[in-house]
Amino acid sequence: MQGGMMNRVRQYLLCFSILILFSITTAQLSTNYYAKSCPTALFTIKTGLLKALAKDRRMAPSILRLHFHDCFGCDASVLLDDTSSFTGEKTASPNRNSLRGFDVIDSIKSQLETSCPGVVSCADILAVAARDSVGGPFWAAQLGRRDSTTASIDSANSDIPSPAMDLADLISAFSNKGFSSKEMVVLSGAHTIGQARCTVFRRRIYNESNILDSFATSLKSNCRSTDDDDENLSPLDAFTPISFDNAYFKNLIHNKGLLHSDQQLFSGASTDSQVTTYGNNPPSFFADFAAAMLKMGSISPLTGSSGQIRNNCRSIN
């Protein structure tokens, strides 16, 4: 009894500390951070992103995912190449042969260095580009982040949730970053766009029982049971693969989640009701997604004199 009470006290203190930290870091960022120092910053970022999307529509979910994998930190550390003093995050298990869009951020950064040299951080470029890539819910991006001068492959390996995780592990991974299970569910809704490699979902379509038979069968021709098709891609949302909508949640209700971690959100447990809500109410999903993305973008940003404004997003100054 006493131990249970102590655990609840610790959980309360942890949640209170996260709330205070979130309030402080959010206050250090602002929506008009570049209004005077680089008034064309947001326009330049959006123009550069739209140019990339015109060439490759798949770049939208790639930029969104790049921001997510950075924002279990939100300091542009994921953009850094390896150096003699540290191994970057690009080769971490969740990122290797998977993350893309680095050249898009490089191009936007180059344009901004021409118009506003040394002003706009790579972390802010990524945050705004991710917001503009969604094409659905909108949020006023909080800006003023600075860039990390190092990266940690160990942190990337340990912090970023895996597509093989069960529900309890997903809840824990997001809780460690200050997110509720509801926020974990809504952020997972980003999988309404994008694709996944066969190697990530092969075990699910051949071995798991909570998947619609016809859906599994439709995937097997492009993802055989051997290793030959490892890099073949299938959409995370087969119904509307390039539209940011709530179809992802409708798919889960019908056991058509592509990843193990996706279907875990609707598996007869605590998050089923939230999935149903978003599947039936698109405005609720959009509103909650925008709020959760705004919160995610405020995880441990470097501000003030911390970090630096990189001249090149791939390397420290």
PDB file of C-alpha atoms in Angstrom:
ATOM      1  CA  MET A   1       0.000   0.000   0.000  1.00  0.00           C
ATOM      2  CA  GLN A   2       2.768   2.392   1.024  1.00  0.00           C
ATOM      3  CA  GLY A   3       4.781   1.454  -2.091  1.00  0.00           C
ATOM      4  CA  GLY A   4       1.782   2.141  -4.316  1.00  0.00           C
ATOM      5  CA  MET A   5       1.320   5.558  -2.730  1.00  0.00           C
ATOM      6  CA  MET A   6       5.003   6.399  -3.266  1.00  0.00           C
ATOM      7  CA  ASN A   7       4.750   5.387  -6.936  1.00  0.00           C
ATOM      8  CA  ARG A   8       1.750   7.663  -7.407  1.00  0.00           C
ATOM      9  CA  VAL A   9       3.634  10.533  -5.767  1.00  0.00           C
ATOM     10  CA  ARG A  10       6.624   9.951  -8.052  1.00  0.00           C
ATOM     11  CA  GLN A  11       4.336   9.879 -11.121  1.00  0.00           C
ATOM     12  CA  TYR A  12       2.673  13.108  -9.986  1.00  0.00           C
ATOM     13  CA  LEU A  13       6.006  14.841  -9.488  1.00  0.00           C
ATOM     14  CA  LEU A  14       7.235  13.631 -12.877  1.00  0.00           C
ATOM     15  CA  CYS A  15       4.108  14.903 -14.637  1.00  0.00           C
ATOM     16  CA  PHE A  16       4.314  18.209 -12.734  1.00  0.00           C
ATOM     17  CA  SER A  17       7.977  18.643 -13.700  1.00  0.00           C
ATOM     18  CA  ILE A  18       7.217  17.914 -17.357  1.00  0.00           C
ATOM     19  CA  LEU A  19       4.346  20.428 -17.291  1.00  0.00           C
ATOM     20  CA  ILE A  20       6.580  23.134 -15.809  1.00  0.00           C
ATOM     21  CA  LEU A  21       9.359  22.388 -18.298  1.00  0.00           C
ATOM     22  CA  PHE A  22       6.899  22.477 -21.213  1.00  0.00           C
ATOM     23  CA  SER A  23       5.523  25.831 -20.058  1.00  0.00           C
ATOM     24  CA  ILE A  24       9.021  27.296 -19.727  1.00  0.00           C
ATOM     25  CA  THR A  25      10.329  26.071 -23.065  1.00  0.00           C
ATOM     26  CA  THR A  26       7.156  27.125 -24.886  1.00  0.00           C
ATOM     27  CA  ALA A  27       7.548  30.615 -23.417  1.00  0.00           C
ATOM     28  CA  GLN A  28      11.067  30.775 -24.854  1.00  0.00           C
ATOM     29  CA  LEU A  29       9.733  30.143 -28.359  1.00  0.00           C
ATOM     30  CA  SER A  30       7.387  32.419 -30.282  1.00  0.00           C
ATOM     31  CA  THR A  31       5.390  32.445 -33.503  1.00  0.00           C
ATOM     32  CA  ASN A  32       6.936  35.728 -34.698  1.00  0.00           C
ATOM     33  CA  TYR A  33      10.551  34.986 -33.812  1.00  0.00           C
ATOM     34  CA  TYR A  34      11.867  35.903 -37.277  1.00  0.00           C
ATOM     35  CA  ALA A  35       9.500  38.837 -37.911  1.00  0.00           C
ATOM     36  CA  LYS A  36      12.353  41.349 -37.830  1.00  0.00           C
ATOM     37  CA  SER A  37      15.509  39.281 -38.300  1.00  0.00           C
ATOM     38  CA  CYS A  38      14.279  37.340 -41.366  1.00  0.00           C
ATOM     39  CA  PRO A  39      10.722  38.316 -42.345  1.00  0.00           C
ATOM     40  CA  THR A  40      10.753  36.072 -45.436  1.00  0.00           C
ATOM     41  CA  ALA A  41      11.785  32.941 -43.499  1.00  0.00           C
ATOM     42  CA  LEU A  42       8.415  31.164 -43.434  1.00  0.00           C
ATOM     43  CA  PHE A  43       7.701  31.991 -47.075  1.00  0.00           C
ATOM     44  CA  THR A  44      11.118  30.708 -48.128  1.00  0.00           C
ATOM     45  CA  ILE A  45      10.641  27.452 -46.213  1.00  0.00           C
ATOM     46  CA  LYS A  46       7.179  26.843 -47.664  1.00  0.00           C
ATOM     47  CA  THR A  47       8.280  27.689 -51.207  1.00  0.00           C
ATOM     48  CA  GLY A  48      11.249  25.324 -50.957  1.00  0.00           C
ATOM     49  CA  LEU A  49       9.056  22.558 -49.590  1.00  0.00           C
ATOM     50  CA  LEU A  50       6.378  22.966 -52.260  1.00  0.00           C
ATOM     51  CA  LYS A  51       9.063  22.794 -54.936  1.00  0.00           C
ATOM     52  CA  ALA A  52      10.258  19.487 -53.455  1.00  0.00           C
ATOM     53  CA  LEU A  53       6.702  18.128 -53.238  1.00  0.00           C
ATOM     54  CA  ALA A  54       6.095  18.985 -56.888  1.00  0.00           C
ATOM     55  CA  LYS A  55       8.959  16.647 -57.770  1.00  0.00           C
ATOM     56  CA  ASP A  56       8.152  13.936 -55.227  1.00  0.00           C
ATOM     57  CA  ARG A  57       4.788  13.844 -53.400  1.00  0.00           C
ATOM     58  CA  ARG A  58       6.172  11.212 -51.067  1.00  0.00           C
ATOM     59  CA  MET A  59       8.467  13.854 -49.604  1.00  0.00           C
ATOM     60  CA  ALA A  60       5.597  15.173 -47.430  1.00  0.00           C
ATOM     61  CA  PRO A  61       5.476  12.200 -45.041  1.00  0.00           C
ATOM     62  CA  SER A  62       9.273  11.930 -45.214  1.00  0.00           C
ATOM     63  CA  ILE A  63       9.747  15.487 -43.892  1.00  0.00           C
ATOM     64  CA  LEU A  64       7.073  14.941 -41.238  1.00  0.00           C
ATOM     65  CA  ARG A  65       8.835  11.761 -40.116  1.00  0.00           C
ATOM     66  CA  LEU A  66      12.228  13.487 -40.152  1.00  0.00           C
ATOM     67  CA  HIS A  67      10.846  16.121 -37.772  1.00  0.00           C
ATOM     68  CA  PHE A  68       9.370  13.432 -35.509  1.00  0.00           C
ATOM     69  CA  HIS A  69      12.648  11.527 -35.310  1.00  0.00           C
ATOM     70  CA  ASP A  70      14.463  14.764 -34.535  1.00  0.00           C
ATOM     71  CA  CYS A  71      11.904  15.931 -32.015  1.00  0.00           C
ATOM     72  CA  PHE A  72      12.522  13.320 -29.477  1.00  0.00           C
ATOM     73  CA  GLY A  73      15.090  16.197 -28.981  1.00  0.00           C
ATOM     74  CA  CYS A  74      14.017  18.913 -31.476  1.00  0.00           C
ATOM     75  CA  ASP A  75      17.498  20.309 -32.030  1.00  0.00           C
ATOM     76  CA  ALA A  76      18.339  19.269 -35.626  1.00  0.00           C
ATOM     77  CA  SER A  77      20.734  16.630 -34.294  1.00  0.00           C
ATOM     78  CA  VAL A  78      19.240  14.108 -36.736  1.00  0.00           C
ATOM     79  CA  LEU A  79      20.559  16.198 -39.641  1.00  0.00           C
ATOM     80  CA  LEU A  80      24.219  15.941 -38.596  1.00  0.00           C
ATOM     81  CA  ASP A  81      26.645  13.703 -40.467  1.00  0.00           C
ATOM     82  CA  ASP A  82      29.131  11.558 -38.544  1.00  0.00           C
ATOM     83  CA  THR A  83      32.349  13.237 -37.354  1.00  0.00           C
ATOM     84  CA  SER A  84      35.541  12.051 -35.736  1.00  0.00           C
ATOM     85  CA  SER A  85      34.109  12.947 -32.318  1.00  0.00           C
ATOM     86  CA  PHE A  86      30.619  11.435 -32.546  1.00  0.00           C
ATOM     87  CA  THR A  87      28.506   9.023 -34.576  1.00  0.00           C
ATOM     88  CA  GLY A  88      25.409  10.768 -35.849  1.00  0.00           C
ATOM     89  CA  GLU A  89      21.819   9.589 -35.658  1.00  0.00           C
ATOM     90  CA  LYS A  90      21.382   8.843 -39.360  1.00  0.00           C
ATOM     91  CA  THR A  91      22.706   5.299 -38.899  1.00  0.00           C
ATOM     92  CA  ALA A  92      20.623   4.522 -35.804  1.00  0.00           C
ATOM     93  CA  SER A  93      18.328   1.507 -36.232  1.00  0.00           C
ATOM     94  CA  PRO A  94      15.091   3.567 -36.574  1.00  0.00           C
ATOM     95  CA  ASN A  95      16.749   5.853 -39.158  1.00  0.00           C
ATOM     96  CA  ARG A  96      19.155   3.771 -41.247  1.00  0.00           C
ATOM     97  CA  ASN A  97      18.028   3.346 -44.876  1.00  0.00           C
ATOM     98  CA  SER A  98      14.754   4.895 -43.813  1.00  0.00           C
ATOM     99  CA  LEU A  99      14.909   8.649 -43.198  1.00  0.00           C
ATOM    100  CA  ARG A 100      14.963  10.893 -46.245  1.00  0.00           C
ATOM    101  CA  GLY A 101      14.505  14.561 -47.108  1.00  0.00           C
ATOM    102  CA  PHE A 102      17.890  15.794 -45.901  1.00  0.00           C
ATOM    103  CA  ASP A 103      18.582  17.372 -49.299  1.00  0.00           C
ATOM    104  CA  VAL A 104      15.294  19.309 -49.112  1.00  0.00           C
ATOM    105  CA  ILE A 105      16.306  20.860 -45.801  1.00  0.00           C
ATOM    106  CA  ASP A 106      19.780  21.567 -47.215  1.00  0.00           C
ATOM    107  CA  SER A 107      18.283  23.419 -50.174  1.00  0.00           C
ATOM    108  CA  ILE A 108      15.994  25.558 -48.002  1.00  0.00           C
ATOM    109  CA  LYS A 109      18.861  26.319 -45.632  1.00  0.00           C
ATOM    110  CA  SER A 110      21.050  27.434 -48.547  1.00  0.00           C
ATOM    111  CA  GLN A 111      18.381  29.889 -49.688  1.00  0.00           C
ATOM    112  CA  LEU A 112      17.978  31.285 -46.187  1.00  0.00           C
ATOM    113  CA  GLU A 113      21.730  31.662 -45.758  1.00  0.00           C
ATOM    114  CA  THR A 114      21.703  33.840 -48.873  1.00  0.00           C
ATOM    115  CA  SER A 115      18.862  36.081 -47.701  1.00  0.00           C
ATOM    116  CA  CYS A 116      19.370  35.964 -43.909  1.00  0.00           C
ATOM    117  CA  PRO A 117      22.837  34.539 -43.143  1.00  0.00           C
ATOM    118  CA  GLY A 118      23.302  33.000 -39.700  1.00  0.00           C
ATOM    119  CA  VAL A 119      19.748  33.691 -38.561  1.00  0.00           C
ATOM    120  CA  VAL A 120      17.360  30.758 -39.140  1.00  0.00           C
ATOM    121  CA  SER A 121      18.183  27.479 -37.404  1.00  0.00           C
ATOM    122  CA  CYS A 122      18.018  24.089 -39.075  1.00  0.00           C
ATOM    123  CA  ALA A 123      15.739  22.925 -36.246  1.00  0.00           C
ATOM    124  CA  ASP A 124      13.216  25.659 -37.056  1.00  0.00           C
ATOM    125  CA  ILE A 125      13.416  24.959 -40.784  1.00  0.00           C
ATOM    126  CA  LEU A 126      12.558  21.330 -40.113  1.00  0.00           C
ATOM    127  CA  ALA A 127       9.706  22.221 -37.747  1.00  0.00           C
ATOM    128  CA  VAL A 128       8.086  24.620 -40.235  1.00  0.00           C
ATOM    129  CA  ALA A 129       8.630  22.314 -43.229  1.00  0.00           C
ATOM    130  CA  ALA A 130       6.973  19.465 -41.320  1.00  0.00           C
ATOM    131  CA  ARG A 131       3.984  21.670 -40.500  1.00  0.00           C
ATOM    132  CA  ASP A 132       3.649  22.739 -44.138  1.00  0.00           C
ATOM    133  CA  SER A 133       4.010  19.171 -45.413  1.00  0.00           C
ATOM    134  CA  VAL A 134       0.874  17.933 -43.663  1.00  0.00           C
ATOM    135  CA  GLY A 135      -1.677  19.635 -45.880  1.00  0.00           C
ATOM    136  CA  GLY A 136      -4.433  19.110 -43.324  1.00  0.00           C
ATOM    137  CA  PRO A 137      -4.428  20.475 -39.767  1.00  0.00           C
ATOM    138  CA  PHE A 138      -2.558  23.757 -39.296  1.00  0.00           C
ATOM    139  CA  TRP A 139      -0.757  25.087 -36.247  1.00  0.00           C
ATOM    140  CA  ALA A 140       1.193  28.290 -35.664  1.00  0.00           C
ATOM    141  CA  ALA A 141       4.727  26.942 -35.365  1.00  0.00           C
ATOM    142  CA  GLN A 142       6.660  28.082 -32.320  1.00  0.00           C
ATOM    143  CA  LEU A 143      10.113  29.278 -33.390  1.00  0.00           C
ATOM    144  CA  GLY A 144      13.425  30.264 -31.863  1.00  0.00           C
ATOM    145  CA  ARG A 145      15.167  26.886 -31.563  1.00  0.00           C
ATOM    146  CA  ARG A 146      18.905  26.669 -31.961  1.00  0.00           C
ATOM    147  CA  ASP A 147      20.888  23.769 -33.381  1.00  0.00           C
ATOM    148  CA  SER A 148      22.701  21.057 -31.475  1.00  0.00           C
ATOM    149  CA  THR A 149      26.480  20.786 -31.775  1.00  0.00           C
ATOM    150  CA  THR A 150      26.433  17.026 -31.331  1.00  0.00           C
ATOM    151  CA  ALA A 151      24.293  13.955 -31.922  1.00  0.00           C
ATOM    152  CA  SER A 152      23.736  10.661 -30.142  1.00  0.00           C
ATOM    153  CA  ILE A 153      23.151   7.387 -31.944  1.00  0.00           C
ATOM    154  CA  ASP A 154      22.497   5.754 -28.564  1.00  0.00           C
ATOM    155  CA  SER A 155      19.679   8.184 -27.745  1.00  0.00           C
ATOM    156  CA  ALA A 156      18.113   7.682 -31.165  1.00  0.00           C
ATOM    157  CA  ASN A 157      18.221   3.910 -30.718  1.00  0.00           C
ATOM    158  CA  SER A 158      16.709   4.023 -27.240  1.00  0.00           C
ATOM    159  CA  ASP A 159      14.193   6.890 -27.488  1.00  0.00           C
ATOM    160  CA  ILE A 160      12.476   6.537 -30.861  1.00  0.00           C
ATOM    161  CA  PRO A 161       9.517   4.127 -30.695  1.00  0.00           C
ATOM    162  CA  SER A 162       9.824   0.943 -32.748  1.00  0.00           C
ATOM    163  CA  PRO A 163       7.150  -0.334 -35.177  1.00  0.00           C
ATOM    164  CA  ALA A 164       7.446  -3.697 -33.388  1.00  0.00           C
ATOM    165  CA  MET A 165       6.382  -2.280 -30.004  1.00  0.00           C
ATOM    166  CA  ASP A 166       3.350  -3.511 -28.092  1.00  0.00           C
ATOM    167  CA  LEU A 167       0.874  -1.001 -26.661  1.00  0.00           C
ATOM    168  CA  ALA A 168       2.406  -0.865 -23.177  1.00  0.00           C
ATOM    169  CA  ASP A 169       5.843  -0.081 -24.610  1.00  0.00           C
ATOM    170  CA  LEU A 170       4.420   2.581 -26.907  1.00  0.00           C
ATOM    171  CA  ILE A 171       2.657   4.258 -24.004  1.00  0.00           C
ATOM    172  CA  SER A 172       5.879   4.140 -21.992  1.00  0.00           C
ATOM    173  CA  ALA A 173       8.052   5.516 -24.809  1.00  0.00           C
ATOM    174  CA  PHE A 174       5.757   8.507 -25.296  1.00  0.00           C
ATOM    175  CA  SER A 175       5.251   8.983 -21.566  1.00  0.00           C
ATOM    176  CA  ASN A 176       9.017   9.310 -21.182  1.00  0.00           C
ATOM    177  CA  LYS A 177       8.755  12.408 -23.376  1.00  0.00           C
ATOM    178  CA  GLY A 178       5.795  13.840 -21.498  1.00  0.00           C
ATOM    179  CA  PHE A 179       2.964  12.593 -23.724  1.00  0.00           C
ATOM    180  CA  SER A 180      -0.291  10.985 -22.619  1.00  0.00           C
ATOM    181  CA  SER A 181      -1.607   7.833 -24.279  1.00  0.00           C
ATOM    182  CA  LYS A 182      -4.190  10.022 -26.052  1.00  0.00           C
ATOM    183  CA  GLU A 183      -1.398  12.162 -27.510  1.00  0.00           C
ATOM    184  CA  MET A 184       0.478   9.015 -28.516  1.00  0.00           C
ATOM    185  CA  VAL A 185      -2.581   7.830 -30.452  1.00  0.00           C
ATOM    186  CA  VAL A 186      -3.130  11.132 -32.229  1.00  0.00           C
ATOM    187  CA  LEU A 187       0.544  11.492 -33.210  1.00  0.00           C
ATOM    188  CA  SER A 188       0.426   7.969 -34.616  1.00  0.00           C
ATOM    189  CA  GLY A 189      -2.215   9.349 -36.964  1.00  0.00           C
ATOM    190  CA  ALA A 190       0.665  10.813 -38.983  1.00  0.00           C
ATOM    191  CA  HIS A 191       0.728   7.345 -40.539  1.00  0.00           C
ATOM    192  CA  THR A 192      -2.276   8.384 -42.589  1.00  0.00           C
ATOM    193  CA  ILE A 193       0.356   9.362 -45.176  1.00  0.00           C
ATOM    194  CA  GLY A 194       3.638   7.699 -46.077  1.00  0.00           C
ATOM    195  CA  GLN A 195       4.920   4.217 -46.770  1.00  0.00           C
ATOM    196  CA  ALA A 196       6.787   1.482 -44.937  1.00  0.00           C
ATOM    197  CA  ARG A 197       9.346  -1.069 -46.068  1.00  0.00           C
ATOM    198  CA  CYS A 198       8.470  -4.744 -46.333  1.00  0.00           C
ATOM    199  CA  THR A 199      11.105  -5.638 -43.756  1.00  0.00           C
ATOM    200  CA  VAL A 200       9.180  -3.598 -41.165  1.00  0.00           C
ATOM    201  CA  PHE A 201       5.777  -5.258 -41.639  1.00  0.00           C
ATOM    202  CA  ARG A 202       6.621  -8.746 -43.019  1.00  0.00           C
ATOM    203  CA  ARG A 203       6.215 -10.500 -39.676  1.00  0.00           C
ATOM    204  CA  ARG A 204       2.780  -8.938 -39.180  1.00  0.00           C
ATOM    205  CA  ILE A 205       1.276 -10.004 -42.505  1.00  0.00           C
ATOM    206  CA  TYR A 206       2.588 -13.563 -42.267  1.00  0.00           C
ATOM    207  CA  ASN A 207       2.355 -14.322 -38.549  1.00  0.00           C
ATOM    208  CA  GLU A 208      -0.202 -12.142 -36.789  1.00  0.00           C
ATOM    209  CA  SER A 209      -3.861 -13.044 -36.409  1.00  0.00           C
ATOM    210  CA  ASN A 210      -5.380  -9.595 -35.794  1.00  0.00           C
ATOM    211  CA  ILE A 211      -5.108  -8.590 -39.451  1.00  0.00           C
ATOM    212  CA  LEU A 212      -7.857  -8.789 -42.065  1.00  0.00           C
ATOM    213  CA  ASP A 213      -7.105 -11.797 -44.292  1.00  0.00           C
ATOM    214  CA  SER A 214      -7.805 -10.001 -47.561  1.00  0.00           C
ATOM    215  CA  PHE A 215      -5.599  -7.089 -46.490  1.00  0.00           C
ATOM    216  CA  ALA A 216      -2.709  -9.395 -45.608  1.00  0.00           C
ATOM    217  CA  THR A 217      -3.091 -11.258 -48.882  1.00  0.00           C
ATOM    218  CA  SER A 218      -3.013  -8.015 -50.882  1.00  0.00           C
ATOM    219  CA  LEU A 219       0.370  -7.162 -49.342  1.00  0.00           C
ATOM    220  CA  LYS A 220       2.108 -10.490 -49.800  1.00  0.00           C
ATOM    221  CA  SER A 221       2.730 -10.171 -53.541  1.00  0.00           C
ATOM    222  CA  ASN A 222       4.900  -7.113 -52.854  1.00  0.00           C
ATOM    223  CA  CYS A 223       6.411  -8.504 -49.654  1.00  0.00           C
ATOM    224  CA  ARG A 224       7.306 -12.166 -49.962  1.00  0.00           C
ATOM    225  CA  SER A 225       8.300 -14.215 -46.944  1.00  0.00           C
ATOM    226  CA  THR A 226      11.952 -14.238 -48.057  1.00  0.00           C
ATOM    227  CA  ASP A 227      14.372 -11.331 -47.676  1.00  0.00           C
ATOM    228  CA  ASP A 228      14.265 -10.494 -51.389  1.00  0.00           C
ATOM    229  CA  ASP A 229      11.611  -7.789 -51.011  1.00  0.00           C
ATOM    230  CA  ASP A 230      12.984  -6.050 -47.910  1.00  0.00           C
ATOM    231  CA  GLU A 231      13.011  -2.570 -49.473  1.00  0.00           C
ATOM    232  CA  ASN A 232       9.666  -2.822 -51.288  1.00  0.00           C
ATOM    233  CA  LEU A 233       7.199  -0.187 -50.092  1.00  0.00           C
ATOM    234  CA  SER A 234       3.526  -0.327 -49.185  1.00  0.00           C
ATOM    235  CA  PRO A 235       1.334   2.593 -48.026  1.00  0.00           C
ATOM    236  CA  LEU A 236       0.660   2.922 -44.312  1.00  0.00           C
ATOM    237  CA  ASP A 237      -2.895   3.880 -45.265  1.00  0.00           C
ATOM    238  CA  ALA A 238      -3.949   1.865 -48.308  1.00  0.00           C
ATOM    239  CA  PHE A 239      -7.313   3.651 -48.556  1.00  0.00           C
ATOM    240  CA  THR A 240      -6.155   7.276 -49.066  1.00  0.00           C
ATOM    241  CA  PRO A 241      -2.337   7.007 -49.106  1.00  0.00           C
ATOM    242  CA  ILE A 242      -1.520  10.607 -50.045  1.00  0.00           C
ATOM    243  CA  SER A 243      -4.324  12.441 -48.222  1.00  0.00           C
ATOM    244  CA  PHE A 244      -3.924  13.593 -44.644  1.00  0.00           C
ATOM    245  CA  ASP A 245      -7.243  12.438 -43.204  1.00  0.00           C
ATOM    246  CA  ASN A 246      -8.639  10.116 -40.540  1.00  0.00           C
ATOM    247  CA  ALA A 247      -8.683   6.966 -42.711  1.00  0.00           C
ATOM    248  CA  TYR A 248      -5.741   5.586 -40.721  1.00  0.00           C
ATOM    249  CA  PHE A 249      -7.993   5.163 -37.697  1.00  0.00           C
ATOM    250  CA  LYS A 250     -10.811   3.649 -39.763  1.00  0.00           C
ATOM    251  CA  ASN A 251      -8.301   1.108 -41.058  1.00  0.00           C
ATOM    252  CA  LEU A 252      -7.320   0.113 -37.519  1.00  0.00           C
ATOM    253  CA  ILE A 253     -10.951  -0.491 -36.589  1.00  0.00           C
ATOM    254  CA  HIS A 254     -11.114  -3.014 -39.452  1.00  0.00           C
ATOM    255  CA  ASN A 255      -7.792  -4.689 -38.566  1.00  0.00           C
ATOM    256  CA  LYS A 256      -6.033  -3.072 -41.514  1.00  0.00           C
ATOM    257  CA  GLY A 257      -3.111  -1.511 -39.670  1.00  0.00           C
ATOM    258  CA  LEU A 258       0.094  -2.084 -41.649  1.00  0.00           C
ATOM    259  CA  LEU A 259       2.533  -2.045 -38.737  1.00  0.00           C
ATOM    260  CA  HIS A 260       2.344  -4.094 -35.564  1.00  0.00           C
ATOM    261  CA  SER A 261       2.547  -0.866 -33.546  1.00  0.00           C
ATOM    262  CA  ASP A 262      -0.333   0.622 -35.560  1.00  0.00           C
ATOM    263  CA  GLN A 263      -2.760  -2.209 -34.855  1.00  0.00           C
ATOM    264  CA  GLN A 264      -1.770  -2.207 -31.186  1.00  0.00           C
ATOM    265  CA  LEU A 265      -3.709   1.044 -30.847  1.00  0.00           C
ATOM    266  CA  PHE A 266      -6.913  -0.904 -31.562  1.00  0.00           C
ATOM    267  CA  SER A 267      -6.400  -4.270 -29.939  1.00  0.00           C
ATOM    268  CA  GLY A 268      -9.062  -4.562 -27.264  1.00  0.00           C
ATOM    269  CA  ALA A 269      -7.206  -2.355 -24.789  1.00  0.00           C
ATOM    270  CA  SER A 270      -7.211   1.160 -23.340  1.00  0.00           C
ATOM    271  CA  THR A 271      -6.720   3.139 -26.558  1.00  0.00           C
ATOM    272  CA  ASP A 272      -9.546   1.567 -28.588  1.00  0.00           C
ATOM    273  CA  SER A 273     -12.033   4.302 -27.688  1.00  0.00           C
ATOM    274  CA  GLN A 274      -9.651   7.059 -28.800  1.00  0.00           C
ATOM    275  CA  VAL A 275      -9.103   5.344 -32.155  1.00  0.00           C
ATOM    276  CA  THR A 276     -12.883   5.083 -32.585  1.00  0.00           C
ATOM    277  CA  THR A 277     -13.319   8.769 -31.755  1.00  0.00           C
ATOM    278  CA  TYR A 278     -10.816   9.847 -34.379  1.00  0.00           C
ATOM    279  CA  GLY A 279     -12.216   7.393 -36.902  1.00  0.00           C
ATOM    280  CA  ASN A 280     -15.668   8.957 -36.504  1.00  0.00           C
ATOM    281  CA  ASN A 281     -14.669  12.597 -35.995  1.00  0.00           C
ATOM    282  CA  PRO A 282     -12.100  14.111 -38.393  1.00  0.00           C
ATOM    283  CA  PRO A 283     -12.235  17.620 -36.817  1.00  0.00           C
ATOM    284  CA  SER A 284     -11.374  16.115 -33.427  1.00  0.00           C
ATOM    285  CA  PHE A 285      -8.369  14.340 -34.944  1.00  0.00           C
ATOM    286  CA  PHE A 286      -7.150  17.479 -36.722  1.00  0.00           C
ATOM    287  CA  ALA A 287      -7.479  19.664 -33.615  1.00  0.00           C
ATOM    288  CA  ASP A 288      -5.747  17.179 -31.321  1.00  0.00           C
ATOM    289  CA  PHE A 289      -3.037  16.445 -33.884  1.00  0.00           C
ATOM    290  CA  ALA A 290      -2.178  20.134 -34.234  1.00  0.00           C
ATOM    291  CA  ALA A 291      -1.977  20.525 -30.449  1.00  0.00           C
ATOM    292  CA  ALA A 292       0.199  17.417 -30.054  1.00  0.00           C
ATOM    293  CA  MET A 293       2.547  18.503 -32.857  1.00  0.00           C
ATOM    294  CA  LEU A 294       2.922  21.901 -31.232  1.00  0.00           C
ATOM    295  CA  LYS A 295       3.789  20.173 -27.963  1.00  0.00           C
ATOM    296  CA  MET A 296       6.204  17.785 -29.672  1.00  0.00           C
ATOM    297  CA  GLY A 297       7.991  20.697 -31.302  1.00  0.00           C
ATOM    298  CA  SER A 298       8.665  22.108 -27.854  1.00  0.00           C
ATOM    299  CA  ILE A 299      10.483  19.066 -26.455  1.00  0.00           C
ATOM    300  CA  SER A 300      13.798  20.239 -25.003  1.00  0.00           C
ATOM    301  CA  PRO A 301      14.609  22.953 -27.552  1.00  0.00           C
ATOM    302  CA  LEU A 302      17.936  24.739 -27.385  1.00  0.00           C
ATOM    303  CA  THR A 303      17.298  28.468 -26.910  1.00  0.00           C
ATOM    304  CA  GLY A 304      19.124  31.597 -25.859  1.00  0.00           C
ATOM    305  CA  SER A 305      22.878  31.032 -26.018  1.00  0.00           C
ATOM    306  CA  SER A 306      22.669  27.231 -26.111  1.00  0.00           C
ATOM    307  CA  GLY A 307      23.754  25.450 -29.274  1.00  0.00           C
ATOM    308  CA  GLN A 308      24.334  27.450 -32.436  1.00  0.00           C
ATOM    309  CA  ILE A 309      22.784  28.496 -35.732  1.00  0.00           C
ATOM    310  CA  ARG A 310      24.463  26.105 -38.142  1.00  0.00           C
ATOM    311  CA  ASN A 311      25.625  27.428 -41.501  1.00  0.00           C
ATOM    312  CA  ASN A 312      25.274  23.930 -42.917  1.00  0.00           C
ATOM    313  CA  CYS A 313      22.640  21.610 -41.448  1.00  0.00           C
ATOM    314  CA  ARG A 314      24.882  18.578 -41.890  1.00  0.00           C
ATOM    315  CA  SER A 315      27.809  19.889 -39.828  1.00  0.00           C
ATOM    316  CA  ILE A 316      28.589  22.113 -36.875  1.00  0.00           C
ATOM    317  CA  ASN A 317      30.174  25.504 -37.515  1.00  0.00           C
TER     318      ASN A 317
END
